XYZ file of C-alpha atoms in Angstrom:
717
model
C -12.788 16.298 -11.269
C -13.026 18.908 -8.564
C -15.843 19.891 -10.809
C -17.952 16.778 -11.159
C -19.768 15.823 -8.006
C -20.735 12.349 -9.103
C -17.099 11.552 -9.667
C -16.309 13.015 -6.259
C -19.177 11.116 -4.689
C -18.071 7.844 -6.284
C -14.628 8.319 -4.760
C -15.841 9.429 -1.346
C -14.447 7.103 1.228
C -17.088 7.200 3.940
C -16.197 8.595 7.367
C -18.026 9.235 10.708
C -20.428 11.653 12.428
C -20.423 13.824 15.565
C -23.428 13.784 17.844
C -26.363 14.863 15.704
C -28.605 17.778 16.591
C -32.367 17.290 16.133
C -33.033 16.449 12.498
C -35.546 19.268 11.974
C -33.555 22.010 13.703
C -33.398 25.337 11.876
C -30.271 25.830 9.812
C -28.308 29.064 10.305
C -28.343 31.481 7.389
C -24.552 31.263 7.170
C -24.213 27.509 6.919
C -20.720 26.646 8.257
C -20.373 23.814 5.742
C -20.368 26.257 2.830
C -18.062 29.033 3.945
C -14.305 28.943 3.223
C -12.437 26.943 5.832
C -10.774 28.968 8.558
C -7.097 28.865 9.451
C -3.735 29.052 7.713
C -2.787 27.075 4.591
C -6.325 27.058 3.225
C -7.972 26.204 6.530
C -9.442 22.940 7.803
C -12.927 21.355 7.712
C -15.260 22.705 10.439
C -15.913 19.312 12.007
C -16.473 20.861 15.434
C -19.617 22.681 14.279
C -20.838 20.289 11.573
C -24.269 18.781 12.206
C -26.484 16.402 10.258
C -29.248 18.949 9.736
C -26.824 21.300 7.967
C -25.872 18.810 5.266
C -28.858 18.855 2.910
C -29.230 22.677 2.872
C -25.482 23.082 2.347
C -25.275 20.581 -0.479
C -28.387 21.886 -2.199
C -27.105 25.460 -1.955
C -23.696 24.287 -3.196
C -25.289 22.560 -6.168
C -27.259 25.680 -7.037
C -24.138 27.844 -6.852
C -22.164 25.452 -9.024
C -24.936 25.207 -11.599
C -25.005 28.990 -11.833
C -21.240 29.043 -12.395
C -21.403 26.286 -14.997
C -24.271 27.942 -16.833
C -22.264 31.162 -16.965
C -19.339 29.270 -18.493
C -21.628 27.647 -21.068
C -23.257 30.977 -21.970
C -20.024 32.960 -22.243
C -20.200 34.858 -25.592
C -16.406 34.805 -25.901
C -14.786 32.071 -27.940
C -13.912 29.041 -25.786
C -10.386 29.041 -24.379
C -8.611 26.985 -21.765
C -8.929 29.822 -19.226
C -12.583 30.736 -19.755
C -13.745 27.118 -19.979
C -11.561 24.482 -18.307
C -9.843 26.699 -15.732
C -13.251 28.203 -14.969
C -14.663 24.702 -14.452
C -11.829 23.947 -12.042
C -12.819 26.999 -9.998
C -16.520 26.186 -9.934
C -18.107 24.346 -7.055
C -15.690 25.206 -4.251
C -18.495 25.549 -1.702
C -20.058 22.284 -2.820
C -16.703 20.516 -2.510
C -16.427 21.722 1.084
C -19.911 20.486 1.972
C -19.295 17.131 0.262
C -16.145 16.589 2.327
C -18.167 16.738 5.534
C -20.926 14.633 3.984
C -18.376 11.936 3.121
C -17.034 11.871 6.661
C -20.498 11.411 8.116
C -21.249 8.675 5.595
C -18.228 6.514 6.344
C -17.306 7.140 9.943
C -20.415 8.278 11.845
C -23.451 7.036 9.972
C -26.358 7.639 12.349
C -30.001 6.907 11.453
C -30.518 10.680 11.108
C -27.673 10.920 8.643
C -28.801 7.864 6.692
C -32.160 9.517 6.022
C -30.339 12.551 4.600
C -28.071 10.303 2.543
C -31.015 8.443 1.006
C -32.657 11.728 0.044
C -29.532 13.321 -1.422
C -28.129 10.402 -3.422
C -30.491 10.644 -6.449
C -30.357 14.457 -6.355
C -26.560 14.399 -6.611
C -26.713 11.960 -9.513
C -29.228 14.169 -11.339
C -27.074 17.210 -10.662
C -24.027 15.587 -12.208
C -25.985 14.533 -15.288
C -27.311 18.053 -15.681
C -23.707 19.250 -16.027
C -22.350 16.501 -18.282
C -25.419 16.669 -20.547
C -25.268 20.446 -21.048
C -24.828 20.756 -24.817
C -23.443 24.296 -24.797
C -20.933 23.458 -22.087
C -19.775 20.309 -23.854
C -19.401 22.205 -27.134
C -16.969 24.581 -25.420
C -15.034 21.741 -23.798
C -14.845 19.922 -27.136
C -13.622 23.083 -28.870
C -10.773 23.476 -26.382
C -9.938 19.777 -26.650
C -9.977 19.753 -30.452
C -7.634 22.764 -30.523
C -5.513 21.561 -27.570
C -2.225 21.870 -29.468
C -2.756 25.643 -29.591
C -5.343 26.282 -26.847
C -3.312 24.529 -24.124
C 0.049 26.001 -23.139
C 1.439 23.098 -21.097
C 1.304 19.275 -21.167
C -0.731 19.395 -17.963
C -3.329 21.636 -19.604
C -3.558 19.185 -22.507
C -4.062 16.343 -20.045
C -6.829 18.304 -18.303
C -8.510 18.976 -21.655
C -8.378 15.254 -22.392
C -9.808 14.434 -18.965
C -12.773 16.805 -19.245
C -13.574 15.791 -22.797
C -13.282 12.051 -22.054
C -15.323 12.321 -18.863
C -18.174 14.143 -20.595
C -18.229 11.766 -23.574
C -18.195 8.718 -21.307
C -21.073 10.226 -19.331
C -23.184 10.568 -22.481
C -22.539 14.106 -23.719
C -22.847 12.985 -27.362
C -26.133 11.089 -26.939
C -29.464 12.205 -28.337
C -31.968 13.811 -25.913
C -33.972 10.631 -25.319
C -30.857 8.574 -24.538
C -29.533 11.318 -22.257
C -32.808 11.331 -20.370
C -32.689 7.576 -19.883
C -29.045 7.629 -18.758
C -29.954 10.285 -16.200
C -32.861 8.179 -14.919
C -30.597 5.126 -14.634
C -27.992 7.131 -12.730
C -30.576 8.430 -10.267
C -31.896 4.942 -9.601
C -28.375 3.547 -9.222
C -27.511 6.271 -6.708
C -30.487 5.219 -4.601
C -29.544 1.547 -4.834
C -25.902 2.239 -3.932
C -26.978 4.080 -0.800
C -29.382 1.328 0.206
C -26.704 -1.323 -0.365
C -24.181 0.512 1.826
C -26.664 1.088 4.607
C -27.893 -2.514 4.559
C -24.348 -3.894 4.824
C -23.586 -1.488 7.671
C -26.731 -2.698 9.449
C -25.513 -6.308 9.262
C -22.041 -5.333 10.440
C -23.578 -3.584 13.432
C -26.302 -6.133 14.140
C -24.379 -9.401 14.388
C -21.989 -8.831 17.286
C -21.258 -12.037 19.201
C -21.126 -11.449 22.971
C -19.387 -14.126 25.047
C -20.204 -14.378 28.767
C -18.079 -17.364 29.766
C -14.299 -17.024 29.911
C -14.029 -20.657 28.839
C -15.269 -19.526 25.410
C -12.008 -17.576 25.013
C -9.819 -20.698 24.828
C -6.805 -20.187 22.593
C -7.199 -16.437 22.232
C -4.089 -14.352 22.999
C -4.284 -11.819 25.811
C -4.271 -8.901 23.363
C -7.290 -10.291 21.495
C -9.139 -10.934 24.760
C -8.440 -7.395 25.924
C -9.777 -5.954 22.703
C -12.921 -8.074 22.945
C -13.451 -6.967 26.552
C -13.090 -3.321 25.566
C -15.505 -3.796 22.657
C -18.077 -5.340 24.976
C -17.671 -2.575 27.558
C -18.273 0.165 24.982
C -21.484 -1.634 24.010
C -22.821 -1.715 27.538
C -21.605 -5.245 28.368
C -18.838 -4.762 30.952
C -17.225 -7.970 32.159
C -18.030 -9.757 28.892
C -16.290 -10.162 25.533
C -17.526 -9.125 22.094
C -16.540 -10.250 18.596
C -17.517 -7.415 16.280
C -18.698 -8.287 12.785
C -15.745 -6.519 11.186
C -12.599 -7.946 9.606
C -10.221 -6.596 12.270
C -12.195 -8.405 14.961
C -13.202 -11.550 13.064
C -9.852 -12.603 11.600
C -7.902 -12.840 14.901
C -10.773 -14.812 16.409
C -10.761 -17.264 13.496
C -6.986 -17.635 13.731
C -6.769 -18.458 17.445
C -10.092 -19.575 18.923
C -10.062 -23.241 19.924
C -13.856 -23.279 19.976
C -14.689 -24.647 16.529
C -18.417 -24.065 17.034
C -17.812 -20.378 17.742
C -15.395 -20.076 14.837
C -18.121 -21.367 12.545
C -20.702 -18.951 13.940
C -18.396 -15.943 13.637
C -17.382 -16.993 10.111
C -21.005 -17.444 9.022
C -22.066 -14.085 10.447
C -19.205 -12.327 8.666
C -19.492 -14.037 5.296
C -23.300 -13.737 5.283
C -23.512 -9.970 5.641
C -26.280 -8.778 3.338
C -27.425 -12.360 2.753
C -29.923 -13.129 5.513
C -33.158 -12.944 3.511
C -34.434 -10.107 5.682
C -35.030 -6.374 5.269
C -31.285 -5.798 4.880
C -30.726 -8.513 2.264
C -28.903 -6.955 -0.701
C -29.347 -9.571 -3.434
C -32.362 -7.935 -5.103
C -30.466 -4.644 -5.203
C -27.490 -6.377 -6.841
C -29.707 -7.835 -9.572
C -31.164 -4.429 -10.350
C -27.772 -2.688 -10.201
C -26.268 -5.126 -12.701
C -29.209 -4.783 -15.074
C -29.131 -0.974 -14.950
C -25.360 -0.874 -15.453
C -25.699 -3.098 -18.512
C -28.443 -0.878 -19.933
C -26.412 2.272 -19.353
C -23.351 0.761 -21.036
C -25.406 -0.124 -24.104
C -26.849 3.393 -24.271
C -23.311 4.778 -24.100
C -22.175 2.529 -26.935
C -20.277 -0.212 -25.076
C -20.857 -3.988 -25.183
C -20.939 -4.264 -21.383
C -20.414 -2.252 -18.223
C -16.972 -3.843 -17.955
C -15.929 -2.444 -21.330
C -17.160 1.012 -20.315
C -15.397 0.949 -16.966
C -12.033 -0.305 -18.244
C -11.752 1.933 -21.300
C -9.892 4.661 -19.388
C -7.970 2.267 -17.113
C -4.428 1.008 -17.527
C -5.770 -2.359 -18.658
C -7.938 -0.689 -21.331
C -10.015 -3.838 -21.938
C -11.642 -6.565 -19.823
C -9.748 -9.133 -21.878
C -6.365 -7.833 -20.677
C -7.522 -7.747 -17.053
C -8.919 -11.271 -17.365
C -5.700 -12.528 -18.955
C -3.653 -11.378 -15.981
C -6.010 -13.003 -13.478
C -6.186 -16.248 -15.429
C -2.388 -16.362 -15.584
C -2.192 -16.312 -11.768
C -5.289 -18.360 -10.845
C -4.024 -21.922 -11.562
C -0.865 -21.486 -9.492
C -2.872 -20.010 -6.617
C -5.397 -22.869 -6.610
C -2.600 -25.433 -6.737
C -0.987 -23.789 -3.722
C -4.307 -23.894 -1.807
C -4.451 -27.646 -2.383
C -1.000 -27.956 -0.810
C -1.969 -25.704 2.099
C -5.139 -27.679 2.820
C -3.206 -30.954 2.730
C -0.734 -29.584 5.267
C -3.567 -28.410 7.535
C -5.481 -31.664 7.267
C -2.338 -33.563 8.231
C -2.029 -31.463 11.394
C -5.686 -31.995 12.274
C -5.325 -35.742 11.727
C -2.178 -35.961 13.878
C -4.023 -34.178 16.653
C -6.943 -36.580 16.368
C -9.379 -33.746 15.671
C -11.587 -36.003 13.588
C -12.564 -33.192 11.200
C -12.326 -32.260 7.559
C -10.925 -28.762 7.054
C -13.727 -26.241 6.491
C -13.518 -22.508 5.694
C -13.827 -21.569 9.388
C -10.834 -23.832 10.127
C -8.458 -22.349 7.539
C -6.912 -19.541 9.563
C -6.786 -21.645 12.748
C -4.916 -24.561 11.188
C -2.800 -22.286 9.013
C -1.334 -20.892 12.222
C -0.513 -24.408 13.366
C 1.196 -25.158 10.053
C 3.112 -21.879 10.263
C 4.492 -22.913 13.651
C 5.359 -26.401 12.443
C 6.939 -25.406 9.103
C 8.595 -22.150 9.971
C 8.743 -22.202 13.773
C 6.844 -18.907 13.535
C 4.013 -18.063 15.887
C 2.246 -14.802 14.995
C 1.680 -14.324 18.720
C 5.453 -14.030 19.070
C 5.435 -11.147 16.588
C 2.359 -9.252 17.763
C 3.849 -7.893 21.027
C 6.391 -6.061 18.864
C 3.746 -4.413 16.671
C 2.298 -1.500 18.622
C -0.085 0.714 16.671
C 1.581 3.956 17.762
C 5.072 2.659 17.018
C 3.920 1.621 13.554
C 2.532 5.107 12.982
C 5.968 6.495 13.900
C 7.528 3.989 11.496
C 5.330 5.212 8.654
C 6.346 8.789 9.351
C 10.010 7.790 9.367
C 9.708 6.017 6.005
C 7.902 9.032 4.499
C 10.772 11.218 5.683
C 13.503 8.975 4.289
C 11.871 8.331 0.919
C 9.883 11.481 0.196
C 11.219 14.172 2.541
C 7.818 14.462 4.257
C 7.873 15.236 7.983
C 4.998 15.034 10.483
C 4.398 17.067 13.645
C 1.249 17.021 15.829
C -1.196 19.806 14.949
C -2.884 21.554 17.847
C -6.324 23.101 17.929
C -7.584 21.435 14.747
C -11.300 20.535 14.955
C -12.115 16.835 14.627
C -15.368 14.905 14.270
C -14.643 12.371 17.025
C -12.274 12.280 20.041
C -10.431 9.306 18.509
C -9.222 11.435 15.592
C -5.792 13.109 15.702
C -4.158 15.480 13.237
C -0.578 16.107 12.093
C 0.912 18.919 10.042
C 3.125 17.750 7.181
C 6.143 19.727 5.934
C 8.929 19.071 3.480
C 12.637 19.135 4.343
C 12.756 22.897 3.819
C 10.020 23.470 6.378
C 7.373 24.237 3.762
C 3.815 23.229 4.680
C 2.533 20.555 2.275
C -0.615 19.306 3.988
C -2.364 17.777 6.993
C -2.888 14.139 7.906
C -5.871 12.946 9.992
C -5.775 9.545 11.712
C -8.950 7.721 12.804
C -7.840 4.194 13.777
C -10.579 2.682 15.973
C -13.834 0.798 15.378
C -17.136 2.205 16.637
C -20.850 2.053 15.888
C -21.788 3.828 12.669
C -18.326 3.471 11.147
C -17.957 1.196 8.160
C -15.554 -1.718 8.478
C -12.159 -2.024 6.852
C -9.418 0.519 6.305
C -9.268 3.382 3.816
C -7.757 6.709 2.837
C -9.644 9.834 1.898
C -8.721 13.292 0.648
C -10.642 16.139 2.255
C -9.072 18.577 -0.174
C -6.927 18.090 -3.296
C -3.571 19.782 -3.745
C -3.469 22.507 -6.450
C -1.669 25.716 -7.319
C -3.240 27.350 -10.357
C -4.830 30.141 -8.299
C -2.246 30.030 -5.540
C -0.788 27.192 -3.493
C -3.499 25.031 -1.918
C -2.116 22.103 0.138
C -3.931 18.808 0.446
C -5.671 17.375 3.503
C -5.798 13.570 3.725
C -6.953 10.989 6.235
C -6.252 7.367 7.103
C -8.985 5.315 8.736
C -9.069 1.838 10.269
C -11.118 -0.331 12.626
C -8.775 -1.562 15.329
C -10.393 -2.588 18.574
C -9.483 0.003 21.170
C -7.867 -1.320 24.322
C -8.163 -0.073 27.874
C -7.189 3.581 28.494
C -3.426 3.942 28.268
C -2.947 0.388 27.048
C -1.007 0.008 23.757
C -2.959 -1.502 20.880
C -1.158 -4.494 19.359
C -1.803 -5.490 15.749
C -1.042 -8.473 13.556
C 1.583 -8.499 10.836
C -1.210 -8.406 8.226
C -2.808 -5.389 9.898
C 0.580 -3.692 10.012
C 0.861 -4.208 6.256
C -2.602 -2.708 5.830
C -1.543 0.350 7.822
C 1.412 0.897 5.508
C -0.815 0.274 2.486
C -3.346 2.946 3.397
C -0.571 5.313 4.397
C 0.807 4.793 0.889
C -2.407 6.320 -0.450
C -1.998 9.230 1.951
C 1.604 9.830 0.856
C 0.434 9.690 -2.768
C -1.839 12.624 -1.915
C 0.688 14.494 0.217
C 3.471 14.226 -2.379
C 1.241 15.565 -5.154
C 2.729 18.506 -7.056
C 0.345 19.525 -9.841
C -1.415 22.685 -10.966
C -5.033 21.592 -11.383
C -7.075 19.830 -8.670
C -8.771 17.404 -11.057
C -5.351 15.870 -11.796
C -4.134 15.845 -8.201
C -2.894 13.081 -5.926
C -4.821 9.814 -6.098
C -7.164 10.985 -8.918
C -5.599 8.434 -11.266
C -6.802 5.307 -13.085
C -8.392 2.769 -10.751
C -5.894 0.012 -11.602
C -2.983 2.415 -11.036
C -4.079 4.039 -7.765
C -3.294 0.896 -5.727
C 0.268 0.726 -7.064
C 1.855 3.353 -4.748
C 0.009 2.005 -1.704
C 0.936 -1.630 -2.338
C 4.518 -0.634 -2.940
C 4.797 1.210 0.393
C 3.834 -1.989 2.247
C 7.279 -3.367 1.425
C 9.098 -0.922 3.700
C 7.475 -2.470 6.781
C 9.699 -5.517 6.409
C 12.978 -3.605 6.071
C 15.511 -4.026 8.904
C 15.744 -0.251 9.307
C 12.038 -0.110 10.238
C 11.906 -3.263 12.316
C 15.017 -2.414 14.349
C 13.745 1.065 15.210
C 10.007 0.566 15.644
C 9.167 -3.121 16.196
C 9.715 -2.888 19.948
C 8.360 -5.285 22.541
C 5.415 -3.762 24.363
C 6.853 -4.652 27.808
C 10.629 -4.829 27.452
C 11.152 -2.265 24.689
C 13.609 -4.603 23.003
C 13.651 -4.756 19.186
C 12.241 -7.662 17.240
C 14.946 -10.343 17.424
C 16.895 -10.959 14.236
C 16.016 -14.654 14.456
C 12.324 -13.786 14.439
C 12.818 -11.401 11.518
C 14.501 -14.238 9.614
C 11.522 -16.473 10.325
C 9.128 -13.792 9.012
C 11.152 -13.436 5.833
C 11.407 -17.191 5.369
C 7.635 -17.510 5.775
C 6.867 -14.567 3.452
C 5.255 -16.810 0.837
C 3.353 -18.843 3.430
C -0.424 -19.046 2.871
C -0.182 -17.131 -0.405
C -2.500 -19.667 -1.993
C -5.263 -18.713 0.420
C -4.602 -14.974 0.193
C -4.518 -14.995 -3.602
C -7.534 -17.257 -4.139
C -9.588 -15.374 -1.538
C -8.950 -12.101 -3.361
C -8.808 -13.324 -6.958
C -12.105 -15.221 -6.776
C -13.841 -11.971 -5.818
C -12.124 -10.117 -8.654
C -13.071 -12.773 -11.201
C -16.711 -12.908 -10.097
C -16.885 -9.111 -10.221
C -15.565 -8.911 -13.782
C -17.604 -11.870 -15.044
C -20.794 -10.406 -13.537
C -20.224 -7.216 -15.478
C -19.390 -9.052 -18.702
C -22.730 -10.879 -18.575
C -24.528 -7.976 -20.233
C -28.290 -7.479 -19.862
C -29.062 -10.952 -18.498
C -30.953 -10.865 -15.187
C -28.511 -12.237 -12.646
C -29.362 -14.115 -9.481
C -26.285 -13.236 -7.363
C -26.351 -16.431 -5.325
C -26.666 -18.686 -8.374
C -24.083 -16.698 -10.340
C -21.586 -16.882 -7.479
C -22.059 -20.646 -7.126
C -21.898 -21.389 -10.859
C -18.922 -19.126 -11.548
C -16.849 -20.426 -8.656
C -17.720 -23.983 -9.666
C -16.511 -23.360 -13.204
C -13.307 -21.801 -11.874
C -12.605 -24.787 -9.647
C -12.798 -22.721 -6.461
C -11.451 -24.720 -3.492
C -14.355 -25.356 -1.135
C -12.184 -24.486 1.870
C -11.910 -20.832 0.788
C -14.631 -18.216 0.458
C -14.422 -15.033 -1.613
C -12.871 -12.148 0.307
C -15.985 -10.137 -0.520
C -19.079 -12.122 -1.468
C -21.533 -10.185 -3.684
C -24.094 -9.461 -0.903
C -21.539 -7.305 0.972
C -19.164 -6.331 -1.849
C -19.013 -2.612 -1.018
C -16.182 -1.983 -3.462
C -18.494 -2.994 -6.299
C -22.086 -2.274 -5.270
C -21.928 0.855 -3.094
C -20.961 2.924 -6.162
C -19.335 2.579 -9.560
C -15.895 2.839 -7.882
C -14.367 -0.636 -8.241
C -17.201 -2.169 -10.292
C -15.647 -4.459 -12.923
C -12.396 -3.188 -11.445
C -11.612 -5.205 -8.333
C -8.908 -6.849 -10.461
C -7.061 -3.548 -9.942
C -5.288 -4.785 -6.808
C -3.623 -7.608 -8.759
C -2.805 -5.306 -11.674
C -1.297 -2.761 -9.300
C 0.636 -5.462 -7.428
C 2.185 -6.436 -10.742
C 3.493 -2.880 -10.861
C 4.450 -2.686 -7.184
C 6.424 -5.944 -7.121
C 8.260 -4.935 -10.285
C 8.939 -1.470 -8.835
C 10.291 -2.989 -5.601
C 12.834 -4.887 -7.662
C 14.043 -1.520 -8.981
C 15.187 -0.828 -5.400
C 16.629 -4.296 -4.762
C 18.501 -4.162 -8.073
C 20.037 -0.833 -6.975
C 21.388 -0.017 -3.513
C 18.389 -1.277 -1.558
C 15.058 0.011 -0.204
C 16.401 3.448 0.674
C 18.322 4.121 -2.530
C 18.012 7.891 -2.944
C 18.169 7.918 -6.741
C 15.416 5.332 -7.152
C 13.281 7.044 -4.491
C 13.704 10.373 -6.276
C 12.520 8.838 -9.559
C 9.596 7.221 -7.765
C 8.509 10.515 -6.244
C 8.937 12.496 -9.458
C 7.206 10.133 -11.855
C 4.655 8.378 -9.628
C 3.853 9.969 -6.255
C 4.037 13.618 -7.349
C 2.674 13.367 -10.878
C -0.966 12.642 -10.123
C -2.896 12.225 -13.362
C -0.829 14.716 -15.349
C 0.548 11.910 -17.545
C -0.741 8.577 -18.764
C 0.032 5.985 -16.041
C 1.797 3.635 -18.448
C 4.103 6.480 -19.481
C 4.643 7.440 -15.844
C 5.642 3.894 -14.940
C 8.014 3.677 -17.900
C 9.616 6.980 -16.890
C 10.261 5.544 -13.429
C 11.300 1.997 -14.357
C 12.694 2.441 -17.833
C 10.473 -0.304 -19.227
C 7.038 -1.930 -18.975
C 6.419 -4.357 -16.100
C 5.843 -8.081 -16.433
C 4.278 -10.748 -14.238
C 7.554 -12.312 -13.101
C 8.091 -10.201 -9.981
C 4.472 -10.758 -8.885
C 4.831 -14.533 -9.123
C 8.197 -14.514 -7.357
C 6.790 -12.476 -4.471
C 3.980 -14.989 -3.951
C 6.209 -18.007 -4.345
C 4.444 -19.223 -7.494
C 6.142 -20.658 -10.605
C 6.861 -17.944 -13.182
C 5.092 -18.841 -16.446
C 7.156 -18.698 -19.634
C 4.789 -16.156 -21.234
C 4.505 -13.071 -19.033
C 1.602 -10.735 -19.880
C 2.710 -7.163 -19.305
C 0.725 -4.954 -16.947
C 1.359 -1.900 -19.106
C 0.543 -1.306 -22.779
C 2.505 -3.656 -24.986
């Protein structure tokens, strides 16, 4: 909710920090992080004046102001109504929300040692603050009164949904517990907040501390020119001009593993990347994981649930861990069988070449590329020159215009937190301002790895029209000045995926901020983003925007045909890599109060699953930020598969009609999915769009797996 800071904090997608002023500098009386943002359309965050030393005073002042507002709501002598209780809660905490936006950007994109000290101090305070609100008996009594009388107290379906959301959130946080249980839940939450912060910071330390610097050009054998250029630029920015650096981030590691002919270096890079948080040193995260799991299990029991997994999934689309597990177990055997085939193909190539090796995890991407060339006559290096980062950004804008009538123009004079960041204004077809989009695409020290979307401000209109502000963030290696950045097909898909989240926020059209944009069930939020990936492969996009970096010519039709023919290639690896992490996550959280040794649990669980030894989990527990840097995706990493069940089924709604740009289908998609936020139950929203519940068939067809006769539905049966 715009109200609940812990919920906001759990969803914060970390960003980056401007140069920090001295940590002990005096804070101005009028802290710029608290005041309303300046400028038209609700203003923009004051990133140009934001400093680390302003964060703690701003957040503490924001918490105090919100507590005062909440206490006034709870003490109101008037009978509880929607307006004096829930609408008042929606209005509370505006200043705190503004300060937390800046805090989130520092945390994810510019995490300096000075900031990390502030983050460690604030994490338990924010958790305690949230518990103080959700455990307020008088406040909860008013919320419950409005909820119980929602048929008369709420005038619209959206108000009823908001009443349900507040009531459910408070109950799930422990509002009905006795004082002793409330006190213990609060203590657990404070300790978890500290552990989450430590986990995140330890993983970031390993991502920053294990850069491989190559001094001999011979060590670059097999690497395409674009990868070499990126490595040279990465080394130069780290004070190593004339050398080449492999950063310990996915965007840097995966191309190296795919193309480097130096098997010894592939193994080293692979081990550094897969061992983040698992070095037995001061940044080792395994002890934190054990404590996190134990505390989560205790909290779930206090709240009346068998396990943390049952608590987490209760308000999801899946509803129960059993339904989530059933979907994963339906896909797992086909994925493992496909991996066996893929490994056999790769081993055959290695044997023909006389390599004298057995395929290991650090060989998978390298030999997969060889198999791709042999089976499909497709070399990813042929495709990459056509995939320029800036052209892909233009492609995303074009798709947003065609499907959702959203149009992007560069915004001038908007303050940013780093020179790499650019901003666009977003309008609809009638010229009406609907939001702003920030783009931060490049890797740098202090920025967490991966790609993500964040909302700096939610769309709302109950006290006037407030447009959203969203951002997309990635970790591409920046090339030389003026040199186009080329990306892989997989990275291009990721760009479209994260932009799908942004469009989900920008298309939002709701009244109350707590129901806005991407504030939906965890296993539903990935549906719009995964669906948008599919427009990358459409001829309309490729013909216009997949242009050769030197000649400007479009991607040849023959090459497009090869890409389409190879669309199910390596799906065994991709599915097993992901699904193993999702299964381990859910099984860890179904284990209850048992003290878990993460290393032993990982080994035993994967052994029982029959995990192919040539594949490693996409996120091993010691660096599983989705799961252990907050409650976010804990017991919920399955959500990507659940959402892909929806997205593949939804894509077939277009292919069954007039194609990817069918206006009628796009209009239904916008109305019932992208614009609706959390104003309706996600299963109902999907049915309104598709006309029925989804099944697993489309998912299996997309991945090239056999469709099982019994198809578990992704929505309520």
